[in-house]
Coordinates of C-alpha atoms in Angstrom, one line a residue:
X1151 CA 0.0 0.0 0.0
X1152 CA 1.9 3.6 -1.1
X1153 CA 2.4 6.0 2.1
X1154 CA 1.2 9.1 2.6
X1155 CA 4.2 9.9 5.2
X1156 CA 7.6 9.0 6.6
X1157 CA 8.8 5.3 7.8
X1158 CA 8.3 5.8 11.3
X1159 CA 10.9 3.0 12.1
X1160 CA 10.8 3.8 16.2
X1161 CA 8.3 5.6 18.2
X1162 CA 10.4 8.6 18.7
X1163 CA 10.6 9.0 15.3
X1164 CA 6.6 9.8 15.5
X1165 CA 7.3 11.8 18.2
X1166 CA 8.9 14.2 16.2
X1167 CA 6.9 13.6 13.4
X1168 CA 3.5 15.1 16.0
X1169 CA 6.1 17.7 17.6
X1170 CA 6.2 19.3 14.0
X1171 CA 2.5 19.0 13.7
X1172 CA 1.6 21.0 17.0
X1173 CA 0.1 17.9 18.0
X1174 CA 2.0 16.6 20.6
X1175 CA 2.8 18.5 24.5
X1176 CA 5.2 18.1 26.8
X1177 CA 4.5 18.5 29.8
X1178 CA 7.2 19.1 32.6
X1179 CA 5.8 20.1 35.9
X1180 CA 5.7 16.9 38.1
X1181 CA 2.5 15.4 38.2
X1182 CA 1.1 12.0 39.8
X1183 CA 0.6 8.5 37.9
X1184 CA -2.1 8.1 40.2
X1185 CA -5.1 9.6 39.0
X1186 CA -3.7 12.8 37.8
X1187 CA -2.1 12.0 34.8
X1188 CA -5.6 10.0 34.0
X1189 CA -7.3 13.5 34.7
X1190 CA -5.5 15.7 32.5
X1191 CA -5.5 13.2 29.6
X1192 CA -9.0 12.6 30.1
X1193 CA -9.7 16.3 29.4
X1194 CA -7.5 16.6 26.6
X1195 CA -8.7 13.6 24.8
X1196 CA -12.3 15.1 25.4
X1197 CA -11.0 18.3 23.4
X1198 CA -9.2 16.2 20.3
X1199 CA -6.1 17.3 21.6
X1200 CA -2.7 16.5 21.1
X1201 CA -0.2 13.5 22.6
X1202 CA 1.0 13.9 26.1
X1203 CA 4.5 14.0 27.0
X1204 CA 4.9 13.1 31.1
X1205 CA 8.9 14.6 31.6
X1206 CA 8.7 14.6 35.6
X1207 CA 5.9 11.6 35.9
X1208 CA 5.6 10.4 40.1
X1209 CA 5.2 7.4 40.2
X1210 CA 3.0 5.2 42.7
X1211 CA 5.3 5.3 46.0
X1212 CA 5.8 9.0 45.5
X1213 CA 9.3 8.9 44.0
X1214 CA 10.2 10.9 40.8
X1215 CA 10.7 8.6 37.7
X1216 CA 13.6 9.1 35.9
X1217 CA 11.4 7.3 32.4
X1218 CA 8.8 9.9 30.3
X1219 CA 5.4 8.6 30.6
X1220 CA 3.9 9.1 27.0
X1221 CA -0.3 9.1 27.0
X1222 CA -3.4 10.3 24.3
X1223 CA -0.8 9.0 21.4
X1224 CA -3.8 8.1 19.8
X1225 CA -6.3 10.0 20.7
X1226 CA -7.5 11.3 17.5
X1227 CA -8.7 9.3 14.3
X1228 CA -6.0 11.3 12.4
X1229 CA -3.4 10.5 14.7
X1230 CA -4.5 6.4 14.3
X1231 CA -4.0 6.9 9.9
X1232 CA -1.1 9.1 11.0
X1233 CA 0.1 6.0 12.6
X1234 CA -0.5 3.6 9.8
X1235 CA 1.2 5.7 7.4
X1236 CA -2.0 7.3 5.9
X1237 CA -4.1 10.3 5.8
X1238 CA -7.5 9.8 7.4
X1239 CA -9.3 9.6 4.0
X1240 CA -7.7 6.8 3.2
X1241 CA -8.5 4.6 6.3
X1242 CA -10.8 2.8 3.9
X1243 CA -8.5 1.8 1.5
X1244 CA -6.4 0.4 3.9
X1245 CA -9.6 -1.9 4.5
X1246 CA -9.7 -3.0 1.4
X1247 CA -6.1 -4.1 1.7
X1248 CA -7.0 -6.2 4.6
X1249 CA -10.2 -7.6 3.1
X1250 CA -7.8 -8.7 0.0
X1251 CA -5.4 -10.3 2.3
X1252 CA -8.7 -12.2 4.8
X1253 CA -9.5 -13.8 1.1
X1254 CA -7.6 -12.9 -1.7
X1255 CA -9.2 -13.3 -5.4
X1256 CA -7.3 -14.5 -8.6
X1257 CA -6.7 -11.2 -11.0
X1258 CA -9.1 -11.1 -14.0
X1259 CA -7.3 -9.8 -17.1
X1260 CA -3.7 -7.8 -16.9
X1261 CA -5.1 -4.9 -16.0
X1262 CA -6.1 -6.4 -12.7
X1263 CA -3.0 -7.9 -11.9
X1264 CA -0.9 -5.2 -12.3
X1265 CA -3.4 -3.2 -9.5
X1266 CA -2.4 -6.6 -7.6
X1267 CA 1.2 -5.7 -7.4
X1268 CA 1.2 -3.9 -4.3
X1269 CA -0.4 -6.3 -2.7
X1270 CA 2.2 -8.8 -3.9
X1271 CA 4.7 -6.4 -2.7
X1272 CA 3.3 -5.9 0.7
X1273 CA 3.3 -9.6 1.2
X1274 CA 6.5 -9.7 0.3
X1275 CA 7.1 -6.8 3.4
X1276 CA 6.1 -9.5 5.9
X1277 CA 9.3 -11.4 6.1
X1278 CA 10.6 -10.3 9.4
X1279 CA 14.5 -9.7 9.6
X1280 CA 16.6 -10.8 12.6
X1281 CA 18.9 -8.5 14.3
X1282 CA 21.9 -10.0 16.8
X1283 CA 21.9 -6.7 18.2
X1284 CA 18.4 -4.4 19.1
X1285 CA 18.9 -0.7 20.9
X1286 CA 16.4 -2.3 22.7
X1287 CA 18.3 -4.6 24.7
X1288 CA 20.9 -1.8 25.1
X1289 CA 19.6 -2.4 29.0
X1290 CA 19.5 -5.5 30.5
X1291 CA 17.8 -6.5 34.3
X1292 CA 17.9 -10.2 35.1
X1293 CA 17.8 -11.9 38.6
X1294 CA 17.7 -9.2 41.8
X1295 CA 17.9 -6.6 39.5
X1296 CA 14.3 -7.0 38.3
X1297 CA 11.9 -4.4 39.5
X1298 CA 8.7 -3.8 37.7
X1299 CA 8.6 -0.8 40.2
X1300 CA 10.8 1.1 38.2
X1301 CA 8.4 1.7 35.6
X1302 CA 5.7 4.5 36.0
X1303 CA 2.6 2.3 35.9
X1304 CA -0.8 4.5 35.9
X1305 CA -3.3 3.9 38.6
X1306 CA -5.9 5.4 36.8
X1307 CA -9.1 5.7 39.2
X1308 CA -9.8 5.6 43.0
X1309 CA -9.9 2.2 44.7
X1310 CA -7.9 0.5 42.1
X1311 CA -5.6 -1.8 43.9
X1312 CA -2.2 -1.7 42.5
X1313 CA -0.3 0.0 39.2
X1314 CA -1.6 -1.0 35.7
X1315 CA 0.5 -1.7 32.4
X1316 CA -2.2 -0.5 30.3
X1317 CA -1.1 -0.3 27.1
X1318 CA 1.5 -3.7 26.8
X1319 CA 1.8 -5.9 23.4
X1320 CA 1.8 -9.1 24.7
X1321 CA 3.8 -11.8 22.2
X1322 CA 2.8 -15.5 22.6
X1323 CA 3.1 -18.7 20.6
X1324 CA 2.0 -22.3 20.2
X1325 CA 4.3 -25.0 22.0
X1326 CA 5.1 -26.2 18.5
X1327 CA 6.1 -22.8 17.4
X1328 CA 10.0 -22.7 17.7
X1329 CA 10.1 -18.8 17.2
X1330 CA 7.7 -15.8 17.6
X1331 CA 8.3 -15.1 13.3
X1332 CA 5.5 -17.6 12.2
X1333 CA 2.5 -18.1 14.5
X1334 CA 2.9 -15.6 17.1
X1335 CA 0.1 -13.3 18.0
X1336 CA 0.3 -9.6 19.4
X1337 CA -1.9 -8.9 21.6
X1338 CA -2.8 -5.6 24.5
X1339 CA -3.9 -6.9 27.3
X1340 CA -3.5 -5.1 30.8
X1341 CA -1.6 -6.2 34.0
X1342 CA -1.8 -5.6 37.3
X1343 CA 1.6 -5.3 39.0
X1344 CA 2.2 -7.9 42.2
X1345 CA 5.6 -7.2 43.2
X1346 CA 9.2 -6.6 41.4
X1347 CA 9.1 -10.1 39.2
X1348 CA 5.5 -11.0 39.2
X1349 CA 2.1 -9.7 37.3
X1350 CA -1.0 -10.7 36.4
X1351 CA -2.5 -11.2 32.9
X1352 CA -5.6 -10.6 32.3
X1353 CA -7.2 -11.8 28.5
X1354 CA -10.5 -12.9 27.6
X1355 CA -11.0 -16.9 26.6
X1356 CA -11.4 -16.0 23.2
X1357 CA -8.2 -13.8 22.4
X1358 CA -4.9 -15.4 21.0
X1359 CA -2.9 -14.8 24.5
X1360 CA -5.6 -17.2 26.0
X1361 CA -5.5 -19.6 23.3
X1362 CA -2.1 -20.6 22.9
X1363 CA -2.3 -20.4 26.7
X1364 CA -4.7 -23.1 27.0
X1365 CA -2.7 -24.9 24.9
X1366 CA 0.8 -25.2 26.7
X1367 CA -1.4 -25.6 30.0
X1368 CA -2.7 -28.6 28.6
X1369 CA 1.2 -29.8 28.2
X1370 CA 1.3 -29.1 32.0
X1371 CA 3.9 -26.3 30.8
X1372 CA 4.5 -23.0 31.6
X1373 CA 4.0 -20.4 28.6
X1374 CA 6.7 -18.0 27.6
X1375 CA 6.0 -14.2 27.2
X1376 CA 7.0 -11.2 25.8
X1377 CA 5.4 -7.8 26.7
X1378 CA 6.4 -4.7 24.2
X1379 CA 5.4 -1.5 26.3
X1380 CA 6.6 1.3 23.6
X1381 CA 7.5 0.4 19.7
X1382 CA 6.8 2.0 16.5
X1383 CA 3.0 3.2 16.0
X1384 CA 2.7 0.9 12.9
X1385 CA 3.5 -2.4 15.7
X1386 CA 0.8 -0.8 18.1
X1387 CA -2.2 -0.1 16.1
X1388 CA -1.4 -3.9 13.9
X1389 CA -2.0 -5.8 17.8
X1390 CA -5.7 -4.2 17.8
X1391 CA -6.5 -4.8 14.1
X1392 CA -8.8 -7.2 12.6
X1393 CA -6.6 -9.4 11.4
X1394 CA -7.1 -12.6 9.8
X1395 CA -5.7 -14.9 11.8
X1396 CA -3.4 -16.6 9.4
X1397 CA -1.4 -13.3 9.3
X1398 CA 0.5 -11.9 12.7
X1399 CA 0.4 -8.6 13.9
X1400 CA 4.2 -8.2 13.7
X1401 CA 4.0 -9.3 9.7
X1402 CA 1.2 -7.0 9.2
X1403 CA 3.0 -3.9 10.9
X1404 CA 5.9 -4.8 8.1
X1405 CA 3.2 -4.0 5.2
X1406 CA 1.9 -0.7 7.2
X1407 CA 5.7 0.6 7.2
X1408 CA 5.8 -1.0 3.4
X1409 CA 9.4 -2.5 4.9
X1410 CA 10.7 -5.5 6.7
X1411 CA 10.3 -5.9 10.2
X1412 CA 13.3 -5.8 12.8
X1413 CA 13.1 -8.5 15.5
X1414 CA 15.8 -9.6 17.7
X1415 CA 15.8 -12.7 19.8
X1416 CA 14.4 -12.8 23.2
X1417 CA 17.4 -13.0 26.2
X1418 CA 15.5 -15.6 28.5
X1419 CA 12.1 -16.8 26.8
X1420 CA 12.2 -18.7 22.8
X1421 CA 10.2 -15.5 21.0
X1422 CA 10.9 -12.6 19.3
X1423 CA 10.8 -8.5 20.0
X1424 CA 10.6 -5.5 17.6
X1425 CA 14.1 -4.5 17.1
X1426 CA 13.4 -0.5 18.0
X1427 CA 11.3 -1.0 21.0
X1428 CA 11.2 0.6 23.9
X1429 CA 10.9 -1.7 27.0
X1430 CA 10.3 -5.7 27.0
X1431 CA 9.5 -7.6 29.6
X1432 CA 10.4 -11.4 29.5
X1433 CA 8.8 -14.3 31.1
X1434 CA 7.0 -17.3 32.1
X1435 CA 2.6 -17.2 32.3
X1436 CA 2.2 -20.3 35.2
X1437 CA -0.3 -23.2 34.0
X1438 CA -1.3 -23.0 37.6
X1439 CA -0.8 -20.3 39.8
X1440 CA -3.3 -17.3 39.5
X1441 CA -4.0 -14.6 41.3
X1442 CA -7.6 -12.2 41.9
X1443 CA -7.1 -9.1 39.1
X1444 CA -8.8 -5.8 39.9
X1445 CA -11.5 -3.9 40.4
X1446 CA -10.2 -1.5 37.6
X1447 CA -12.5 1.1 35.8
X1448 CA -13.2 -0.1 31.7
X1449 CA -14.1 0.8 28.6
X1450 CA -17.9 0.2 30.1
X1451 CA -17.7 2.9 32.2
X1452 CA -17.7 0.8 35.3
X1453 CA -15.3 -1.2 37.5
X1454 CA -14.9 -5.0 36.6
X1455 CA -15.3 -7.7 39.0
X1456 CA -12.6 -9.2 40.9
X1457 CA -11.4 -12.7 39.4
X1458 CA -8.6 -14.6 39.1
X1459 CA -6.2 -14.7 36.1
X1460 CA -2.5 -16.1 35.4
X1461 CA 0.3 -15.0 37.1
X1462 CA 3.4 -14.0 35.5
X1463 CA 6.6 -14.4 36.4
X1464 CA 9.7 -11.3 34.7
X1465 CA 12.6 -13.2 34.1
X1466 CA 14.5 -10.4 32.3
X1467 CA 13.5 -6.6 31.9
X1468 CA 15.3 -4.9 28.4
X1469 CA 14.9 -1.3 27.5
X1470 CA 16.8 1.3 25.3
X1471 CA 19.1 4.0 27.0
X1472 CA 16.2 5.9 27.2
X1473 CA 12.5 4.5 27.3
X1474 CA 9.3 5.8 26.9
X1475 CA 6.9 4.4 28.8
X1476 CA 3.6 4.3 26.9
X1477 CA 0.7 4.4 29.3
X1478 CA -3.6 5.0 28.6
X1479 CA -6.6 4.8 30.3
X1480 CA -9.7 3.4 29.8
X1481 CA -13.0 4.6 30.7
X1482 CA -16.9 5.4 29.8
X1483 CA -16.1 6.9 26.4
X1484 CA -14.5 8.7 24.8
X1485 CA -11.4 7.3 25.8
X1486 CA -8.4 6.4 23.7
X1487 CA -9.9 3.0 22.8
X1488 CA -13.0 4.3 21.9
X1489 CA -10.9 6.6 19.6
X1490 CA -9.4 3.7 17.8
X1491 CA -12.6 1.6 17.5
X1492 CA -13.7 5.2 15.4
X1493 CA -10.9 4.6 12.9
X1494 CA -11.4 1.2 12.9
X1495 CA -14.7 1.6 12.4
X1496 CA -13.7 2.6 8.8
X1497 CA -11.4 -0.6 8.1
X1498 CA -14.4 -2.7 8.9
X1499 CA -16.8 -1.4 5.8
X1500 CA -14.5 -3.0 2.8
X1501 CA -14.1 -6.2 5.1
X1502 CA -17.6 -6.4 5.7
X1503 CA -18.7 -5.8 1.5
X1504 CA -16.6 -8.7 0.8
X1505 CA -19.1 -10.9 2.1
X1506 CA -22.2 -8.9 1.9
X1507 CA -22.0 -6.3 -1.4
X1508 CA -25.6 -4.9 -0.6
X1509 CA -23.7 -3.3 2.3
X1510 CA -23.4 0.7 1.7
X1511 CA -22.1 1.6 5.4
X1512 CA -21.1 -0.1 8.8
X1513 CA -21.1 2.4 12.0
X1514 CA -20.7 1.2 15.4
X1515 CA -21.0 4.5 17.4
X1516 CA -18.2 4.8 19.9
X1517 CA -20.6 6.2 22.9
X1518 CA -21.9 2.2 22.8
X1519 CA -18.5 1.7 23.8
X1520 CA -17.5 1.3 20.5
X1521 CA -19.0 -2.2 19.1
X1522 CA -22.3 -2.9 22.0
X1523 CA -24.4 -0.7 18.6
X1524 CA -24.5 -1.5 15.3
X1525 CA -25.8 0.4 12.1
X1526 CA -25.8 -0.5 8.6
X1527 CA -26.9 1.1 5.8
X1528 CA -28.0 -1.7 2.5
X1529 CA -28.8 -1.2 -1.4
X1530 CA -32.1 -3.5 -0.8
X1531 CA -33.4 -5.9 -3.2
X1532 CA -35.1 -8.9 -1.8
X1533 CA -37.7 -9.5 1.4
X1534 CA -35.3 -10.7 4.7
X1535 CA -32.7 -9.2 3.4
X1536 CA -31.9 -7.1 6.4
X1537 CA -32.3 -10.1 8.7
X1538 CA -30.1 -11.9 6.7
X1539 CA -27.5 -9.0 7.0
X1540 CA -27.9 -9.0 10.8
X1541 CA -27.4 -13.0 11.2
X1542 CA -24.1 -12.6 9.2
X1543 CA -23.1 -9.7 11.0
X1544 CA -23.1 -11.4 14.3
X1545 CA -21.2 -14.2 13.3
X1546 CA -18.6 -12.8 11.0
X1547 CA -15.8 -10.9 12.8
X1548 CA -14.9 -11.5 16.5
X1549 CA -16.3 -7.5 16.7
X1550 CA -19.9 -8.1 15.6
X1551 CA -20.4 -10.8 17.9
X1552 CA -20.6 -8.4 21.2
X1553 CA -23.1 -6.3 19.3
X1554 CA -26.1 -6.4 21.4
X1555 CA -28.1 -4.0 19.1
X1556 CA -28.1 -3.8 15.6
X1557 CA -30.1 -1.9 13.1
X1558 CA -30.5 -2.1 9.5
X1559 CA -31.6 0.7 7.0
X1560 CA -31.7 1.7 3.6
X1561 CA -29.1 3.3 2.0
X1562 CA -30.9 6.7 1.7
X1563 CA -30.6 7.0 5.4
X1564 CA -26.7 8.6 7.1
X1565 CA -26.5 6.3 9.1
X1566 CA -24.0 8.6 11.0
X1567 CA -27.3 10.9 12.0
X1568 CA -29.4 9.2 14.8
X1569 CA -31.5 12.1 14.1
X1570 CA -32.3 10.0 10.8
X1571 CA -31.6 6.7 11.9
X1572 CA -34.6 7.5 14.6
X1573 CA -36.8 8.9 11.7
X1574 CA -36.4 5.5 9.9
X1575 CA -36.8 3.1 12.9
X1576 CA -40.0 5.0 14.0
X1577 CA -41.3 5.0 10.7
X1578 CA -40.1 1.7 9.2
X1579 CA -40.2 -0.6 11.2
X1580 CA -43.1 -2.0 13.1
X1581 CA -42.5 -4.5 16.4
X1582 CA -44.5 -7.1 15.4
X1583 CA -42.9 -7.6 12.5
X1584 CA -39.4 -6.1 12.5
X1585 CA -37.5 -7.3 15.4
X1586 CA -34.8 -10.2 15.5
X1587 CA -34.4 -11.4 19.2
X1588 CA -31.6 -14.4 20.0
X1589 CA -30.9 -15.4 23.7
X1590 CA -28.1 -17.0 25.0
X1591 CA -25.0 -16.1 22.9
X1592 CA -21.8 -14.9 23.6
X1593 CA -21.9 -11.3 25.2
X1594 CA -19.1 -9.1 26.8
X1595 CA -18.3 -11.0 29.7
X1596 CA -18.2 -7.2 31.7
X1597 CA -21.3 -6.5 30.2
X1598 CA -23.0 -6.4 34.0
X1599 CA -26.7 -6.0 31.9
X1600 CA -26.6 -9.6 30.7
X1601 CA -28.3 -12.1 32.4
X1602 CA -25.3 -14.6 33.3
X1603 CA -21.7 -14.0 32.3
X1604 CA -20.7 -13.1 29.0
X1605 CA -24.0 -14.7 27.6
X1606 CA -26.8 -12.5 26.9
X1607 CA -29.0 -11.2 23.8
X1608 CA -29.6 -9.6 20.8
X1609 CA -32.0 -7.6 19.3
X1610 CA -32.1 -6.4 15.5
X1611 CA -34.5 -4.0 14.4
X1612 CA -35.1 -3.8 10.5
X1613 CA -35.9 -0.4 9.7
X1614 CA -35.7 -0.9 6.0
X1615 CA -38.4 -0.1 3.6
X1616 CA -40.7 -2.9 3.1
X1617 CA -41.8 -5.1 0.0
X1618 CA -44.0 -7.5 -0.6
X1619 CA -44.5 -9.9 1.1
X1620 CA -43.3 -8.0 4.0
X1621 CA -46.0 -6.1 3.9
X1622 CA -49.2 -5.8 2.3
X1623 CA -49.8 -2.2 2.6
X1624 CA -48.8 0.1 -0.6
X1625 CA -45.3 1.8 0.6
X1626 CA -45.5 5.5 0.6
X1627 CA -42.6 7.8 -1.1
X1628 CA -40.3 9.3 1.5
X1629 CA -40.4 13.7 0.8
X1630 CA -38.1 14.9 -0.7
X1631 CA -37.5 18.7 -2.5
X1632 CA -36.9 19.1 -6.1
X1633 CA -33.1 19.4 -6.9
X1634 CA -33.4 22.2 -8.9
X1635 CA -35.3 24.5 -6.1
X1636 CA -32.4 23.2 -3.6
X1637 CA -29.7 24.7 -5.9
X1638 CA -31.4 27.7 -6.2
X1639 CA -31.8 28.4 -2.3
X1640 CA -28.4 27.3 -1.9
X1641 CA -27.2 30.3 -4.0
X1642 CA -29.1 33.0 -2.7
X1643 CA -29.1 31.4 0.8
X1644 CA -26.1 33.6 2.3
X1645 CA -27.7 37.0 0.0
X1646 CA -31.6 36.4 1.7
X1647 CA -29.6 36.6 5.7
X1648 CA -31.2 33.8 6.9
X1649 CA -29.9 32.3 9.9
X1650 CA -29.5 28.3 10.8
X1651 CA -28.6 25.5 8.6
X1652 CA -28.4 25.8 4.9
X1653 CA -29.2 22.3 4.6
X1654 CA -32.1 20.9 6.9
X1655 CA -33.2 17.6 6.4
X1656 CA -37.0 17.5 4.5

């Protein structure tokens, strides 16, 4: 895929990429990991404002940290493309390149394949290459010298028990994976500090951490780890794509940058790191031992429930000379995930009219905590076909099947206006008719509205216009004004003074 930017190789190269934009601040007045720093970010990010450079961070025992605490990287949709190498307007393309690579489709004619030759190229971008030496292992901590207390870990809202990682890319592999270059998967999953050497891990059962988990458990074997806190943004945003799972995050960061990955073996664990990271942490995730994680506020807006998940334990600590530490929060939106499921948001639309062409638009608005609504907009043709949309939503990406509501309209509605989206569910759709209820499927597991945990319902509401047989009434003709007397307004609009909108809906 052609860049719209620089190769930001290391993330202080897109440091100084957003310094020249006015969109990062750095911030030197000491200020508190706990709760402060969450605070002032969750302001900024509120405003669309720029990244948040922590000089003087304190850290959770009140001592000054020597390590910049780096927060709200990606709080804005163009900061996310900025990440992947794009402009904004071009997040959908990028889609397109990830619905070619879910399932790619022979070239028709030459002039086809010659389109194709980027995407043979980018393939070709996923080789990783293997570096003997990596800045960051420039610093090394093994044995006593371990202590996960010298990082500035957030705690982020009152009554949280201990410091967070918040923001770590966590590498794992299958037991019959020999190195982290073929079937590893990326993954961000948070951590709640225990002491100097030990941490918990906290995944859901159906992520890739948990999976290949489950598997060297069932060996009776302890799982090696890697956890990437810092690395180029391309790395970052590729562990919280939608990614088939035939293709690793690492790979996939290789066609963002359009170059070769840099890894560099592991010190203590068989796996491999980004090159040009910041921080890794190295260890072993016990088959047995597990330890209560939390309460900690989420992206629902609410503090989980205590439960217990794996314990690791840090068997090496590596870092450049001088690491950023790369810390978030998360909270009732927005919040910065909610700012990346808005950018992702626009990835999903080619993925999803691969499989369903009627499709005009997808939007899962990020106040739902970015994928508990669904809209979708269709071209419609045929009776069911907006019940047949929602079935195959709910089962086709990992995303979809958390939705709790989804509703369908036609493609003359935005479905980015709820102002319209209201007008066609009120006057579309009728409840004895045009509502799709299932019970018992899988649910957000912290969804605390669902009846048992992480199963609950879903409800689709088909707000589409209806045909026959759907209906037996004659459909009435939506208003609408004659073009020619709205191009006429809209030139003398500004000459009449009229105040308000130029362009009210009929």
């Amino acid at each position: 895929m052609q860049r719209d930017l620089p190769r930001f190789r290391e993330l202080s190269d897109f440091l100084h990429f957003l310094e020249g934009k006015g969109q990062l601040r750095r911030i030197r007045d000491e200020v508190s990991v706990v709760h402060e720093i969450t605070e002032i970010h969750r302001r900024m990010l509120a405003g669309h404002g720029p990244a948040l450079l922590f000089e003087r961070p304190i850290k959770a025992d009140g001592t000054p940290s020597g390590m910049p605490l780096l927060t709200n990287l990606f709080g804005t949709v163009e900061r996310i493309a900025w990440g992947m190498g794009i402009v904004p307007d071009r997040l959908e393309e990028l889609g397109t390149l990830m619905a070619d690579l879910r399932a790619p489709r022979p070239p028709h004619g030459l002039r086809e394949a010659w389109d194709k030759l980027p995407l043979a190229r980018a393939a070709l971008a996923t080789r990783p290459r293997t570096r003997a030496a990596a800045p960051v292992q420039d610093c090394v901590a093994m044995g006593d010298d371990i202590d996960l207390g010298r990082l500035p870990a957030q705690i982020c809202w009152p009554g949280e028990p201990a410091p967070l990682f918040t923001w770590p890319l966590v590498i794992t592999a299958p037991p019959d994976s020999p190195t982290a270059d073929q079937e590893e998967n990326v993954g961000v999953y948070r951590m709640q500090v225990l002491g100097r050497d030990r941490a918990i891990i906290r995944w859901l059962a159906h992520r890739g951490g948990a999976r290949h988990h489950q598997q060297w458990k069932a060996l009776g074997r302890d799982m090696p780890v890697a956890i990437v806190i810092g690395a180029d943004p391309a790395t970052i945003l590729a562990a919280v794509l939608p990614l088939p799972e035939t293709i690793s995050e690492l790979r996939f960061a290789g066609i963002l940058r359009g170059e070769r990955p840099d890894l560099t073996p592991c010190l203590t664990v068989p796996l491999a790191v980004p090159a040009h990271a910041e921080i890794v942490i190295e260890g072993f995730v016990s088959a047995t031992e597990t330890a209560p994680e939390g309460p900690y506020g989420d992206h629902t807006g609410y503090y989980n429930s205590v439960e217990p998940f794996p314990v690791l334990r840090v068997t090496a600590v590596t870092s450049r000379r001088q690491p950023i530490y790369l810390s978030t929060f998360t909270g009732r939106p927005p919040d910065e995930p909610s700012r990346i499921g808005e950018a992702m948001n626009r990835l999903f639309v080619p993925l999803i009219r691969q499989q369903f062409p009627e499709v005009v638009d997808c939007h899962l608005p990020p106040e739902a905590c970015s994928y508990r609504i669904a809209i979708a907009s269709i071209k419609k043709r045929y009776p069911g076909q907006a019940r047949r949309l929602m079935l195959g939503l709910w089962s086709m990406l990992p995303q979809f099947s958390y939705t709790k509501l989804l509703i369908v309209v036609d493609d003359d509605i935005d479905i980015r206006d709820w102002r319209a989206v209201m007008w066609a569910v009120s006057t579309r759709s009728d409840s004895s008719r045009d509502l799709v209820t299932l019970t018992d499927t899988p649910i957000d597991y912290l969804d605390f509205a669902s009846p048992k945990s992480g199963l609950g319902g879903k409800l689709g509401i088909d707000a589409t216009s209806k045909i026959a047989p759907e209906t037996e009434r004659l459909w009435g003709e939506p208003l609408a004004m004659d073009p020619t007397v709205i191009g006429r307004i809209d030139a003398m609009w500004s000459r009449l003074g009229l105040t308000g909108s130029a362009r009210e809906p009929a």
